[in-house]
PDB file of N, CA and C in Angstrom:
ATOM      1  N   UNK J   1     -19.972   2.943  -7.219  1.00 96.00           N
ATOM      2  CA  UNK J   1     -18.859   3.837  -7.002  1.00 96.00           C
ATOM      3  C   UNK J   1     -17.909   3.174  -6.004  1.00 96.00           C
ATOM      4  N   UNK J   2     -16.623   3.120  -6.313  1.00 96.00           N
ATOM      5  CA  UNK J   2     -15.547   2.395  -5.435  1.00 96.00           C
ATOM      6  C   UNK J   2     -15.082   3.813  -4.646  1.00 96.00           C
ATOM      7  N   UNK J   3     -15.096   3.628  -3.452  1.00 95.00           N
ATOM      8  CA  UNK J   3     -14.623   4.248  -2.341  1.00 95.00           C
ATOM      9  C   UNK J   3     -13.815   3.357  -1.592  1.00 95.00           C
ATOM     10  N   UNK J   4     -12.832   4.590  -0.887  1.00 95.00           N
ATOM     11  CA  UNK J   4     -11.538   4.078  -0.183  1.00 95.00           C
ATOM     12  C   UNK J   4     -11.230   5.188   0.974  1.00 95.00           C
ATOM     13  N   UNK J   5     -11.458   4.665   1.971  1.00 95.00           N
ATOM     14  CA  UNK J   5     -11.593   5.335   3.472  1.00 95.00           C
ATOM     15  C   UNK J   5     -10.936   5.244   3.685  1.00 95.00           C
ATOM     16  N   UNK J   6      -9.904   6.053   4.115  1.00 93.00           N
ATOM     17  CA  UNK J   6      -8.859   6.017   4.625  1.00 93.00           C
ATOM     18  C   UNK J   6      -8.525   6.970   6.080  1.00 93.00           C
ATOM     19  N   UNK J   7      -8.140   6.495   7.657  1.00 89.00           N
ATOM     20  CA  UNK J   7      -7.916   6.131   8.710  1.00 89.00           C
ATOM     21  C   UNK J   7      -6.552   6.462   9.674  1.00 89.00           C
ATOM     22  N   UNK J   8      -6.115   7.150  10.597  1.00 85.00           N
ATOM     23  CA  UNK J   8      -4.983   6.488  10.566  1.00 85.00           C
ATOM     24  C   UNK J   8      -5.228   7.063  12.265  1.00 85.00           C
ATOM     25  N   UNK J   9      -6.057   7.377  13.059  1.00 80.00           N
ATOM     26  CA  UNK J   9      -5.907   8.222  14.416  1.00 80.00           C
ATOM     27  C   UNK J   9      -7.428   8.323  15.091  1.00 80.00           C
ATOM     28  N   UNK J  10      -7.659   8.537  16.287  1.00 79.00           N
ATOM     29  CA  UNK J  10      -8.867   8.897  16.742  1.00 79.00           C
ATOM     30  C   UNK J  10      -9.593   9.635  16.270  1.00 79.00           C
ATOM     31  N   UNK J  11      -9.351  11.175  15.719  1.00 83.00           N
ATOM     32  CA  UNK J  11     -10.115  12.040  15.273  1.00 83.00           C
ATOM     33  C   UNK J  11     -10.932  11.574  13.882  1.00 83.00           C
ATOM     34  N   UNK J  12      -9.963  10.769  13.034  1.00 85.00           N
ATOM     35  CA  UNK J  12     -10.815   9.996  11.556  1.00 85.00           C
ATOM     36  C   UNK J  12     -11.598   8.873  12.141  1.00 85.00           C
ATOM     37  N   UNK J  13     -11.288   8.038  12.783  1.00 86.00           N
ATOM     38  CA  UNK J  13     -11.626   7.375  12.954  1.00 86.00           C
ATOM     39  C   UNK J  13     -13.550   7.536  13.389  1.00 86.00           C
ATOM     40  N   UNK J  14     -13.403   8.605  14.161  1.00 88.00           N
ATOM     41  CA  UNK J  14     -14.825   9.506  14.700  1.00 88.00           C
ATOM     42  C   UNK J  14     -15.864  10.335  13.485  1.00 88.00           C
ATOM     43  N   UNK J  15     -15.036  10.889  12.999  1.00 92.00           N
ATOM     44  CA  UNK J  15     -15.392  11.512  11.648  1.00 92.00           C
ATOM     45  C   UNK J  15     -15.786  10.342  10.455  1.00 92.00           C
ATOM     46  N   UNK J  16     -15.089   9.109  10.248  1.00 93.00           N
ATOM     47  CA  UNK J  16     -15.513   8.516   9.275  1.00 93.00           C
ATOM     48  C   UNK J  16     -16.682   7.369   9.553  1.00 93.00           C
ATOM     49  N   UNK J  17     -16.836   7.651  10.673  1.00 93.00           N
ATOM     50  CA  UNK J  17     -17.968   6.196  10.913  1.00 93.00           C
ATOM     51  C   UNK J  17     -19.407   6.597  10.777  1.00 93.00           C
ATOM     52  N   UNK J  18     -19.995   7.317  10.482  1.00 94.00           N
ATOM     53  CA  UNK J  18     -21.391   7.595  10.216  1.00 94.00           C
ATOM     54  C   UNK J  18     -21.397   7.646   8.688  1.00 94.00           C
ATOM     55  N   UNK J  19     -20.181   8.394   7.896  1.00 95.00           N
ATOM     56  CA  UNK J  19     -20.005   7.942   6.887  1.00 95.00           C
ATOM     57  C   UNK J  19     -20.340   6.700   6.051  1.00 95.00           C
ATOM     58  N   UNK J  20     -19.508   5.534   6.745  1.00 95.00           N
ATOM     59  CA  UNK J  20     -19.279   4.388   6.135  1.00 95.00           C
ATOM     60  C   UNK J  20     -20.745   3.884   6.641  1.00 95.00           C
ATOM     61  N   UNK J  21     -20.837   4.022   7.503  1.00 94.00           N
ATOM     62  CA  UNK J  21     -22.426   3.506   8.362  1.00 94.00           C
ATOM     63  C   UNK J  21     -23.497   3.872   6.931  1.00 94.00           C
ATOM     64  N   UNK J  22     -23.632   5.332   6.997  1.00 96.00           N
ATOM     65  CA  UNK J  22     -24.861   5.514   6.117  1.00 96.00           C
ATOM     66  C   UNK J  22     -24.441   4.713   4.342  1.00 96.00           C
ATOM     67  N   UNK J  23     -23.333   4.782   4.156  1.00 96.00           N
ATOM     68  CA  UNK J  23     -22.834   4.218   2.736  1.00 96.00           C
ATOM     69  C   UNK J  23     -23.157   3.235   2.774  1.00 96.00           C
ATOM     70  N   UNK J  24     -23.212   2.117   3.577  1.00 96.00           N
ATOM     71  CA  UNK J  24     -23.646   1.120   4.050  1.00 96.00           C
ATOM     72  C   UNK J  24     -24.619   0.579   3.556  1.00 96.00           C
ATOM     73  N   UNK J  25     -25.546   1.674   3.786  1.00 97.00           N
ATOM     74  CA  UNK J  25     -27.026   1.102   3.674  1.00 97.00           C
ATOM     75  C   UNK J  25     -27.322   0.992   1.976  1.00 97.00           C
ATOM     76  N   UNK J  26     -26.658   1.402   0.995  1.00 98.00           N
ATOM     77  CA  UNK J  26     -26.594   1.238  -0.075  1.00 98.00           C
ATOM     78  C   UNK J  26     -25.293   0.854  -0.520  1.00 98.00           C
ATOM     79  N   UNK J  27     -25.659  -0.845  -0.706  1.00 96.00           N
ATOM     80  CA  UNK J  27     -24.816  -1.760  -0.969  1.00 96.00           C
ATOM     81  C   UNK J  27     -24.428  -1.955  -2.836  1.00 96.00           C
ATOM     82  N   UNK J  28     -25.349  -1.742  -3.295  1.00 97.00           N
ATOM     83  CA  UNK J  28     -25.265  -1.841  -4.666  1.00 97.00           C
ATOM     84  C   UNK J  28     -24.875  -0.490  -5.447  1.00 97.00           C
ATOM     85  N   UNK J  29     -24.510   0.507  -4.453  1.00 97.00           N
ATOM     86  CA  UNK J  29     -23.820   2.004  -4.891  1.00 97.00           C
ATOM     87  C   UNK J  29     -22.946   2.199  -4.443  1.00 97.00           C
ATOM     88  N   UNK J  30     -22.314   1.660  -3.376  1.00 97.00           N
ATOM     89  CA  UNK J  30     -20.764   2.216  -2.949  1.00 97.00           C
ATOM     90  C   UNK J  30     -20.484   0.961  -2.224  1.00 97.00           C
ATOM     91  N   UNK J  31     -19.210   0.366  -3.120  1.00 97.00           N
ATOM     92  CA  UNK J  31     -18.279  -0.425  -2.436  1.00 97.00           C
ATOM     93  C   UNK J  31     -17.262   0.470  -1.758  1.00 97.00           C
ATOM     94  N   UNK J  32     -17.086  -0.262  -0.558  1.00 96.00           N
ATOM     95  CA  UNK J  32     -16.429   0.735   0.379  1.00 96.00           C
ATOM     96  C   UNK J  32     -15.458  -0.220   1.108  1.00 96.00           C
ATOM     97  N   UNK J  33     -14.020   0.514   0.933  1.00 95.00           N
ATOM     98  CA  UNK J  33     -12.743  -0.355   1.816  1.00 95.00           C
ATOM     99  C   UNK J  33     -12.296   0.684   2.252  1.00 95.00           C
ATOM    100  N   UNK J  34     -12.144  -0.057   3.202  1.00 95.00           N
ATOM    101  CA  UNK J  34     -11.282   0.671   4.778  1.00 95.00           C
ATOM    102  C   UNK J  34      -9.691   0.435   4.987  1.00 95.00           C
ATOM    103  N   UNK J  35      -9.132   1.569   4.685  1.00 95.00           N
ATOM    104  CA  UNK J  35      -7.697   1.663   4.487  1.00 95.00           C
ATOM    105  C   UNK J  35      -7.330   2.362   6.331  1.00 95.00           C
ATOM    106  N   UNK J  36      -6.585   1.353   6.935  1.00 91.00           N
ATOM    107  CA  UNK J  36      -5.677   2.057   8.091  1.00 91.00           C
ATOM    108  C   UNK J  36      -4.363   2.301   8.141  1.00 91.00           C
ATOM    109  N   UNK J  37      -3.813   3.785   8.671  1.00 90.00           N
ATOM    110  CA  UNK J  37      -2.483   3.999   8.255  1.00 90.00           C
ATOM    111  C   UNK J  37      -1.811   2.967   9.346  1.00 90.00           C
ATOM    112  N   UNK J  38      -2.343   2.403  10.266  1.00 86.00           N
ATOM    113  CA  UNK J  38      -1.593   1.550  10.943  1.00 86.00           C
ATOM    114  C   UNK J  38      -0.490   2.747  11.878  1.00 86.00           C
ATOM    115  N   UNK J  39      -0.567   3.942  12.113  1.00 80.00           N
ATOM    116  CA  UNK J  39       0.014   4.909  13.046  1.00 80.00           C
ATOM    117  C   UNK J  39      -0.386   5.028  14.338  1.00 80.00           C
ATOM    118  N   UNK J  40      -1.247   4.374  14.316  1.00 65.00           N
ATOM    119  CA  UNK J  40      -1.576   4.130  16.078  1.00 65.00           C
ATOM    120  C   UNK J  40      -1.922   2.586  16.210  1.00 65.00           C
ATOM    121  N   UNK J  41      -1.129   1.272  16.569  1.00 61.00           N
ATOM    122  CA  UNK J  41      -1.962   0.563  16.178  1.00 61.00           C
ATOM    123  C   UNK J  41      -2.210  -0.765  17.456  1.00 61.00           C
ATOM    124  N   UNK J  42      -1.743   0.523  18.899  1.00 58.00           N
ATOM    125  CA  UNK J  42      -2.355  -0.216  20.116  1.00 58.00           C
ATOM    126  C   UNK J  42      -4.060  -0.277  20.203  1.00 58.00           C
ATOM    127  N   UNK J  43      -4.102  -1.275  21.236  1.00 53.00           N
ATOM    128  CA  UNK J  43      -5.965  -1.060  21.370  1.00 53.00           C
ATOM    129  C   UNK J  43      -6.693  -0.027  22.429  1.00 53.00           C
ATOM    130  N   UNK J  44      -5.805   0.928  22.953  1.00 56.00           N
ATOM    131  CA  UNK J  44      -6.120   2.187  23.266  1.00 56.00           C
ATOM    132  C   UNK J  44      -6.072   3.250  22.449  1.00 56.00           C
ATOM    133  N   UNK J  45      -5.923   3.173  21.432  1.00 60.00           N
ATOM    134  CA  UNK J  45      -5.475   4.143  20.338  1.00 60.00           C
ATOM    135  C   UNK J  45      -5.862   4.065  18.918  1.00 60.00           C
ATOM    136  N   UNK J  46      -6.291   2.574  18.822  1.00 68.00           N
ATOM    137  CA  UNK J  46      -6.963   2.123  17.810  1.00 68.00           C
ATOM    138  C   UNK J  46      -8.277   1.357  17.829  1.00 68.00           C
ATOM    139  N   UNK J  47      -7.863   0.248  18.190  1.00 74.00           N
ATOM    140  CA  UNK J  47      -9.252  -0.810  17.976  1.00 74.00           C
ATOM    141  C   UNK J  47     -10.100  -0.485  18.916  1.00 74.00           C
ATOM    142  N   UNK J  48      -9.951   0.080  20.004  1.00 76.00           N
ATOM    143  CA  UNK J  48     -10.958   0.328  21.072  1.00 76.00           C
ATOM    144  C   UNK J  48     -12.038   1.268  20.283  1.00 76.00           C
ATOM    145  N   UNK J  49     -11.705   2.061  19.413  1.00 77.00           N
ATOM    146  CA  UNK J  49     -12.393   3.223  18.714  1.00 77.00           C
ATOM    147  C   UNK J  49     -13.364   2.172  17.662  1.00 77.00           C
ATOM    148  N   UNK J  50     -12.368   1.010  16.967  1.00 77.00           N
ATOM    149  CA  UNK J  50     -13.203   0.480  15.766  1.00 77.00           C
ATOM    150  C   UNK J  50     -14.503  -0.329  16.527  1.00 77.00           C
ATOM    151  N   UNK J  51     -14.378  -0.748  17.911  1.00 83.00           N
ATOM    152  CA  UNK J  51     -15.360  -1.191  18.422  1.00 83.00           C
ATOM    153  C   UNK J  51     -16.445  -0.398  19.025  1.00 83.00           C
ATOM    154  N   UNK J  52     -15.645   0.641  19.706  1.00 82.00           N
ATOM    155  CA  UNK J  52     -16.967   1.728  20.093  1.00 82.00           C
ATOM    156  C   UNK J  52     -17.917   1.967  18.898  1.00 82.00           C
ATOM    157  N   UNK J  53     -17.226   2.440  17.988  1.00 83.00           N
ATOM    158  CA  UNK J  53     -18.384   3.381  17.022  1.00 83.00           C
ATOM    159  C   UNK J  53     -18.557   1.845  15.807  1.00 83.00           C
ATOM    160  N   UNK J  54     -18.512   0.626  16.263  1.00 84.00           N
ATOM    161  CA  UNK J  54     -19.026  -0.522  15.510  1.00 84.00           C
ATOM    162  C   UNK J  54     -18.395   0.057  13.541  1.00 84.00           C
ATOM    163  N   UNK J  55     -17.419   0.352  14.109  1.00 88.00           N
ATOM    164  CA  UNK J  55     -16.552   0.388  12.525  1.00 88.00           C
ATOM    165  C   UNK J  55     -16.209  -1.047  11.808  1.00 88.00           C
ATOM    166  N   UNK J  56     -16.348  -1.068  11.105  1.00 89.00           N
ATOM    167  CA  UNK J  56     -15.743  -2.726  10.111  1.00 89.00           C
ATOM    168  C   UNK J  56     -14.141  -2.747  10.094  1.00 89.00           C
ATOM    169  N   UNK J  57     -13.834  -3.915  10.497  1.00 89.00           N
ATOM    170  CA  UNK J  57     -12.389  -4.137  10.661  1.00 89.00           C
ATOM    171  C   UNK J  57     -11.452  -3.490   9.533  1.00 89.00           C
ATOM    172  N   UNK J  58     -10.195  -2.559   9.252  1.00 91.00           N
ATOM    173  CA  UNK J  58      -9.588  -2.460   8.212  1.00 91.00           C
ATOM    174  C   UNK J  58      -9.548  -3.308   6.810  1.00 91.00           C
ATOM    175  N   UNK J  59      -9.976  -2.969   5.781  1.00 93.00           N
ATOM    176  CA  UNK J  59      -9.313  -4.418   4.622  1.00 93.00           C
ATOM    177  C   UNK J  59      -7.924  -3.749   4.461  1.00 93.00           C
ATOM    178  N   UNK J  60      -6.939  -2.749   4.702  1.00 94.00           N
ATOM    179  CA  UNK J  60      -5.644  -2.767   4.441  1.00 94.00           C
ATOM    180  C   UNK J  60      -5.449  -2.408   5.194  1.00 94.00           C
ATOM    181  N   UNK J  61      -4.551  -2.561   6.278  1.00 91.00           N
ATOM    182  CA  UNK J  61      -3.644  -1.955   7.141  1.00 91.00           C
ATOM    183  C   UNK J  61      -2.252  -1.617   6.810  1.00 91.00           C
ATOM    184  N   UNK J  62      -1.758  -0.426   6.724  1.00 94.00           N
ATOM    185  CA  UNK J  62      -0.641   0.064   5.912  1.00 94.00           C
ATOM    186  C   UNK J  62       0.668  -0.232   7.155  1.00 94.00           C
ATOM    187  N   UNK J  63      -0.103  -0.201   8.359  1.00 90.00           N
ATOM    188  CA  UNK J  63       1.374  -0.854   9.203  1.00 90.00           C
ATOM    189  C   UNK J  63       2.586   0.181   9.231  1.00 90.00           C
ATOM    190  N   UNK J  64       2.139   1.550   9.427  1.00 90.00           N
ATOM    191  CA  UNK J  64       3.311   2.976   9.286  1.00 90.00           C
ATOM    192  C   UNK J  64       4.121   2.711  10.444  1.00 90.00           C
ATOM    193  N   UNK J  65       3.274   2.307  11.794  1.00 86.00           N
ATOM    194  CA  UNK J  65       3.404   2.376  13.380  1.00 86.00           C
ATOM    195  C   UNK J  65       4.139   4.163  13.538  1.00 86.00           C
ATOM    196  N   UNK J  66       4.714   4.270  14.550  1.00 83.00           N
ATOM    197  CA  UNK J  66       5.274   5.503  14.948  1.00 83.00           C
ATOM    198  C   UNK J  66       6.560   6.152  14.333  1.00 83.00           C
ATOM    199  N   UNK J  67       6.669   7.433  14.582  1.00 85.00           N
ATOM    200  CA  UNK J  67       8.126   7.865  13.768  1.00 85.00           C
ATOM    201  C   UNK J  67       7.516   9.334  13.790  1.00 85.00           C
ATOM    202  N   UNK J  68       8.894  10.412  12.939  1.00 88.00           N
ATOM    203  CA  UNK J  68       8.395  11.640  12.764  1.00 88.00           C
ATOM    204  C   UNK J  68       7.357  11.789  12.154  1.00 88.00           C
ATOM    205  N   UNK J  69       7.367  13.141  11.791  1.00 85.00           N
ATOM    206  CA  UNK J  69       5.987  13.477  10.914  1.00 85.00           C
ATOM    207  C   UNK J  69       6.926  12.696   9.494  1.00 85.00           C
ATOM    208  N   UNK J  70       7.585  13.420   9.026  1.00 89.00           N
ATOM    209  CA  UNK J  70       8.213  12.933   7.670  1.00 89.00           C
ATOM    210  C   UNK J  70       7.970  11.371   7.938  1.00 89.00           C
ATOM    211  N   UNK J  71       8.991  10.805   8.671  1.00 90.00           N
ATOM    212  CA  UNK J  71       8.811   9.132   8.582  1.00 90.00           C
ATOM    213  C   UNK J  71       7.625   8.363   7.493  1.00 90.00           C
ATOM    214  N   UNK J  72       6.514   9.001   8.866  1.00 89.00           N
ATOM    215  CA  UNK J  72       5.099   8.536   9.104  1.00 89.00           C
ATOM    216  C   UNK J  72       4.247   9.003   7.767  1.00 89.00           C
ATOM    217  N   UNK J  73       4.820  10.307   7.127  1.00 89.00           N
ATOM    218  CA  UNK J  73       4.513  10.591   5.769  1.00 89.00           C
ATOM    219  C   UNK J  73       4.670   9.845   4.843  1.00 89.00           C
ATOM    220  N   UNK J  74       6.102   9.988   4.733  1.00 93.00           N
ATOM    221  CA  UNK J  74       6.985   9.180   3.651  1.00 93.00           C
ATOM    222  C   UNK J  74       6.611   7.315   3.506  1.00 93.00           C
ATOM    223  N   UNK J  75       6.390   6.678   4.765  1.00 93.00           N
ATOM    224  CA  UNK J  75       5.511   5.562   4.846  1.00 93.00           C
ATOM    225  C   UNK J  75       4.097   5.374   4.310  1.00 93.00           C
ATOM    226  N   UNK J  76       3.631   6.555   4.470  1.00 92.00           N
ATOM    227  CA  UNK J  76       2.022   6.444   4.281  1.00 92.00           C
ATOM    228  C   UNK J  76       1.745   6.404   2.904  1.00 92.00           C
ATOM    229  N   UNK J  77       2.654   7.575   1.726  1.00 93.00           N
ATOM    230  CA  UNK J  77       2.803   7.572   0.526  1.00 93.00           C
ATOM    231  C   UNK J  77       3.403   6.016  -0.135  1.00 93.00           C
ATOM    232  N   UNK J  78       4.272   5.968   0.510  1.00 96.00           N
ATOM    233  CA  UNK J  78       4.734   4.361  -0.305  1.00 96.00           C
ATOM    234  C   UNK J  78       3.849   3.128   0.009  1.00 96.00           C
ATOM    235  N   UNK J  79       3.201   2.989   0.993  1.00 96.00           N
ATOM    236  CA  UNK J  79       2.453   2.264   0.794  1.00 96.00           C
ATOM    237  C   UNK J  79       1.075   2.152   0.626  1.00 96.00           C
ATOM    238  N   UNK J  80       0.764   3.453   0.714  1.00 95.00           N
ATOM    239  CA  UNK J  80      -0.942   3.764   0.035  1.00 95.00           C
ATOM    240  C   UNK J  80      -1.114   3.448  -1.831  1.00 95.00           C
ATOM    241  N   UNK J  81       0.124   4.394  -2.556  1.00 96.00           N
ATOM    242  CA  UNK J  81       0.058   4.173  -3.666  1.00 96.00           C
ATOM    243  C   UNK J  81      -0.335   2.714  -4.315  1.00 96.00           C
ATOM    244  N   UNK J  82       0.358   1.495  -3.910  1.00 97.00           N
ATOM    245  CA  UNK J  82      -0.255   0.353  -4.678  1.00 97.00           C
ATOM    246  C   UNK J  82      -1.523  -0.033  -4.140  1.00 97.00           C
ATOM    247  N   UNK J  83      -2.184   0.265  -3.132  1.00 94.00           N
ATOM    248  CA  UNK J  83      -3.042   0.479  -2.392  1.00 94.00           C
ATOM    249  C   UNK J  83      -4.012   1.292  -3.972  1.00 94.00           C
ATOM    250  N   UNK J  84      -4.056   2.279  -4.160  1.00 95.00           N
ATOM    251  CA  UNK J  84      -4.446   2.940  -5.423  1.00 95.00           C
ATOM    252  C   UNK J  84      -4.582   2.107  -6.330  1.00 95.00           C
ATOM    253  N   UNK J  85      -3.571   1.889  -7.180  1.00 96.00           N
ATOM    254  CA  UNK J  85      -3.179   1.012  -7.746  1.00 96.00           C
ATOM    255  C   UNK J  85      -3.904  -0.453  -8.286  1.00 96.00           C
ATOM    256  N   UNK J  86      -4.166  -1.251  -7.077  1.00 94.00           N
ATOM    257  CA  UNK J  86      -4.946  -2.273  -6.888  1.00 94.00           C
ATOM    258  C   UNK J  86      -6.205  -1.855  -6.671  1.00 94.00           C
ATOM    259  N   UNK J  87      -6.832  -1.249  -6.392  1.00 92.00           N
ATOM    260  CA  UNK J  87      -8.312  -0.999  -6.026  1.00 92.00           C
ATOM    261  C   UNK J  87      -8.583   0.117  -7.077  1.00 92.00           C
ATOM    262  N   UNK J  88      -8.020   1.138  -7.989  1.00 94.00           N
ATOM    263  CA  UNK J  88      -8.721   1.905  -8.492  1.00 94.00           C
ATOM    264  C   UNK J  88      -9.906   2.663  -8.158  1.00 94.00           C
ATOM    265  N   UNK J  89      -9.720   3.159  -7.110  1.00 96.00           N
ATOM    266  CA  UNK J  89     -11.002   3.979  -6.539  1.00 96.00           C
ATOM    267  C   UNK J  89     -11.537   4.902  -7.353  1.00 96.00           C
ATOM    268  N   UNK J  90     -12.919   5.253  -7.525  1.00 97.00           N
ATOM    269  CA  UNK J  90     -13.291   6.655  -7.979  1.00 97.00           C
ATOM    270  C   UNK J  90     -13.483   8.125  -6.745  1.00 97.00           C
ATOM    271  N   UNK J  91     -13.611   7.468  -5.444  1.00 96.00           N
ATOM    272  CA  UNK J  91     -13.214   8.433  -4.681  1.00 96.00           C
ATOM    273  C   UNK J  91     -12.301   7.797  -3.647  1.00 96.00           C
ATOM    274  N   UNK J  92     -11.361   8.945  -2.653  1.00 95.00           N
ATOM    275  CA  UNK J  92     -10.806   8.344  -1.673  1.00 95.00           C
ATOM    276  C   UNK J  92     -11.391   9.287  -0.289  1.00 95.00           C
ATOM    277  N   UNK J  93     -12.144   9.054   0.465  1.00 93.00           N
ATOM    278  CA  UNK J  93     -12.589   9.676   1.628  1.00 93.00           C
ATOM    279  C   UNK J  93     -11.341  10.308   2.661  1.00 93.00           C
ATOM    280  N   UNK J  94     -10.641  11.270   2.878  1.00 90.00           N
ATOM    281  CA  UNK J  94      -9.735  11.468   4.309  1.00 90.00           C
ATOM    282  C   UNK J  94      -9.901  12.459   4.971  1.00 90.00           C
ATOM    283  N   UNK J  95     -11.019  12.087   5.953  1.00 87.00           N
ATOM    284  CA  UNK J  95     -10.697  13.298   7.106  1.00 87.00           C
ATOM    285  C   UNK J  95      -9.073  13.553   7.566  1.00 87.00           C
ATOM    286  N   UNK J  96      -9.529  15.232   7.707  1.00 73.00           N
ATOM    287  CA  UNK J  96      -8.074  15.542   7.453  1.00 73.00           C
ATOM    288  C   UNK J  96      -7.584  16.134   8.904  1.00 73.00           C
ATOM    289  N   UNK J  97      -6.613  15.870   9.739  1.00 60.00           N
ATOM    290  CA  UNK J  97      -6.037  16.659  10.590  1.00 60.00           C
ATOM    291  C   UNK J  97      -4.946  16.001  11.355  1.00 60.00           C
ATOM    292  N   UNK J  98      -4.349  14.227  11.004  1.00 58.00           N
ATOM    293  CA  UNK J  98      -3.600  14.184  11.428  1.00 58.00           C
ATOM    294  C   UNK J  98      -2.784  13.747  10.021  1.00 58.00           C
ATOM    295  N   UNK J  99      -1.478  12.773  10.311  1.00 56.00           N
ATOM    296  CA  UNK J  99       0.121  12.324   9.582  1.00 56.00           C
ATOM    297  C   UNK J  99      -0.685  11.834   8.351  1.00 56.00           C
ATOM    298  N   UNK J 100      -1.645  11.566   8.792  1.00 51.00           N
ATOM    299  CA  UNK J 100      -2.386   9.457   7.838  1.00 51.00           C
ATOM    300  C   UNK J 100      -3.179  10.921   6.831  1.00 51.00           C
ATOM    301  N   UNK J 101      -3.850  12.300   6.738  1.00 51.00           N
ATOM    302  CA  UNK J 101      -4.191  13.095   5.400  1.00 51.00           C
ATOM    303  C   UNK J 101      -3.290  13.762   5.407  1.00 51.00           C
ATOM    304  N   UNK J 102      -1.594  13.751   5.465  1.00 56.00           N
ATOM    305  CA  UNK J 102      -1.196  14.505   5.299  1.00 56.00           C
ATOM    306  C   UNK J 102      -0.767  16.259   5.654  1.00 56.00           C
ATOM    307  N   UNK J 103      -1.189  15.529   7.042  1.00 51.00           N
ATOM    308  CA  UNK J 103      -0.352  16.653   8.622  1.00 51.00           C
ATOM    309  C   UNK J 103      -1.257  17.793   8.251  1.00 51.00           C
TER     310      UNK J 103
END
């Protein structure tokens, strides 16, 4: 099963790592890529988190950085879609509560 995690703030970032952790352990059932909206993408705000909770580095970083909610929307849609596109996922994982699932 192709899975696609998708990232974009502290709160997912917390929420998706036991996730990907336990998916993990079954390698021959879920390929799993790590999509970041790139909306926070200092190392107080980001990478400090991918190292605490031993998360695997992004394979896409969508690179939104800051802006309104719309902006940061309207970014996240245009460049997630070929994101889709190219990977064909059968699921897409998004904890939901900030810009990066859709406010």
């Amino acid at each position: 099963m192709k899975l696609r995690h998708v990232v974009g703030a502290r709160p997912n970032f917390t929420k998706i790592a036991p996730i990907i952790r336990e998916m993990a352990q079954y390698p021959d059932e879920f390929e799993q890529i790590l999509v970041h909206t790139g909306q926070h993408c200092d190392v107080g705000m980001s990478q400090v988190f991918f190292d605490e909770l031993e998360l695997p580095q992004p394979d896409v970083n969508l690179g939104v950085g800051s802006g309104s909610h719309a902006q940061q929307m309207a970014l996240i849609m245009q460049r997630f879609e070929p994101v889709l596109l190219d990977y064909k996922p059968d699921w897409v994982v998004v904890p939901n509560d900030v810009n990066s699932m859709g406010g």
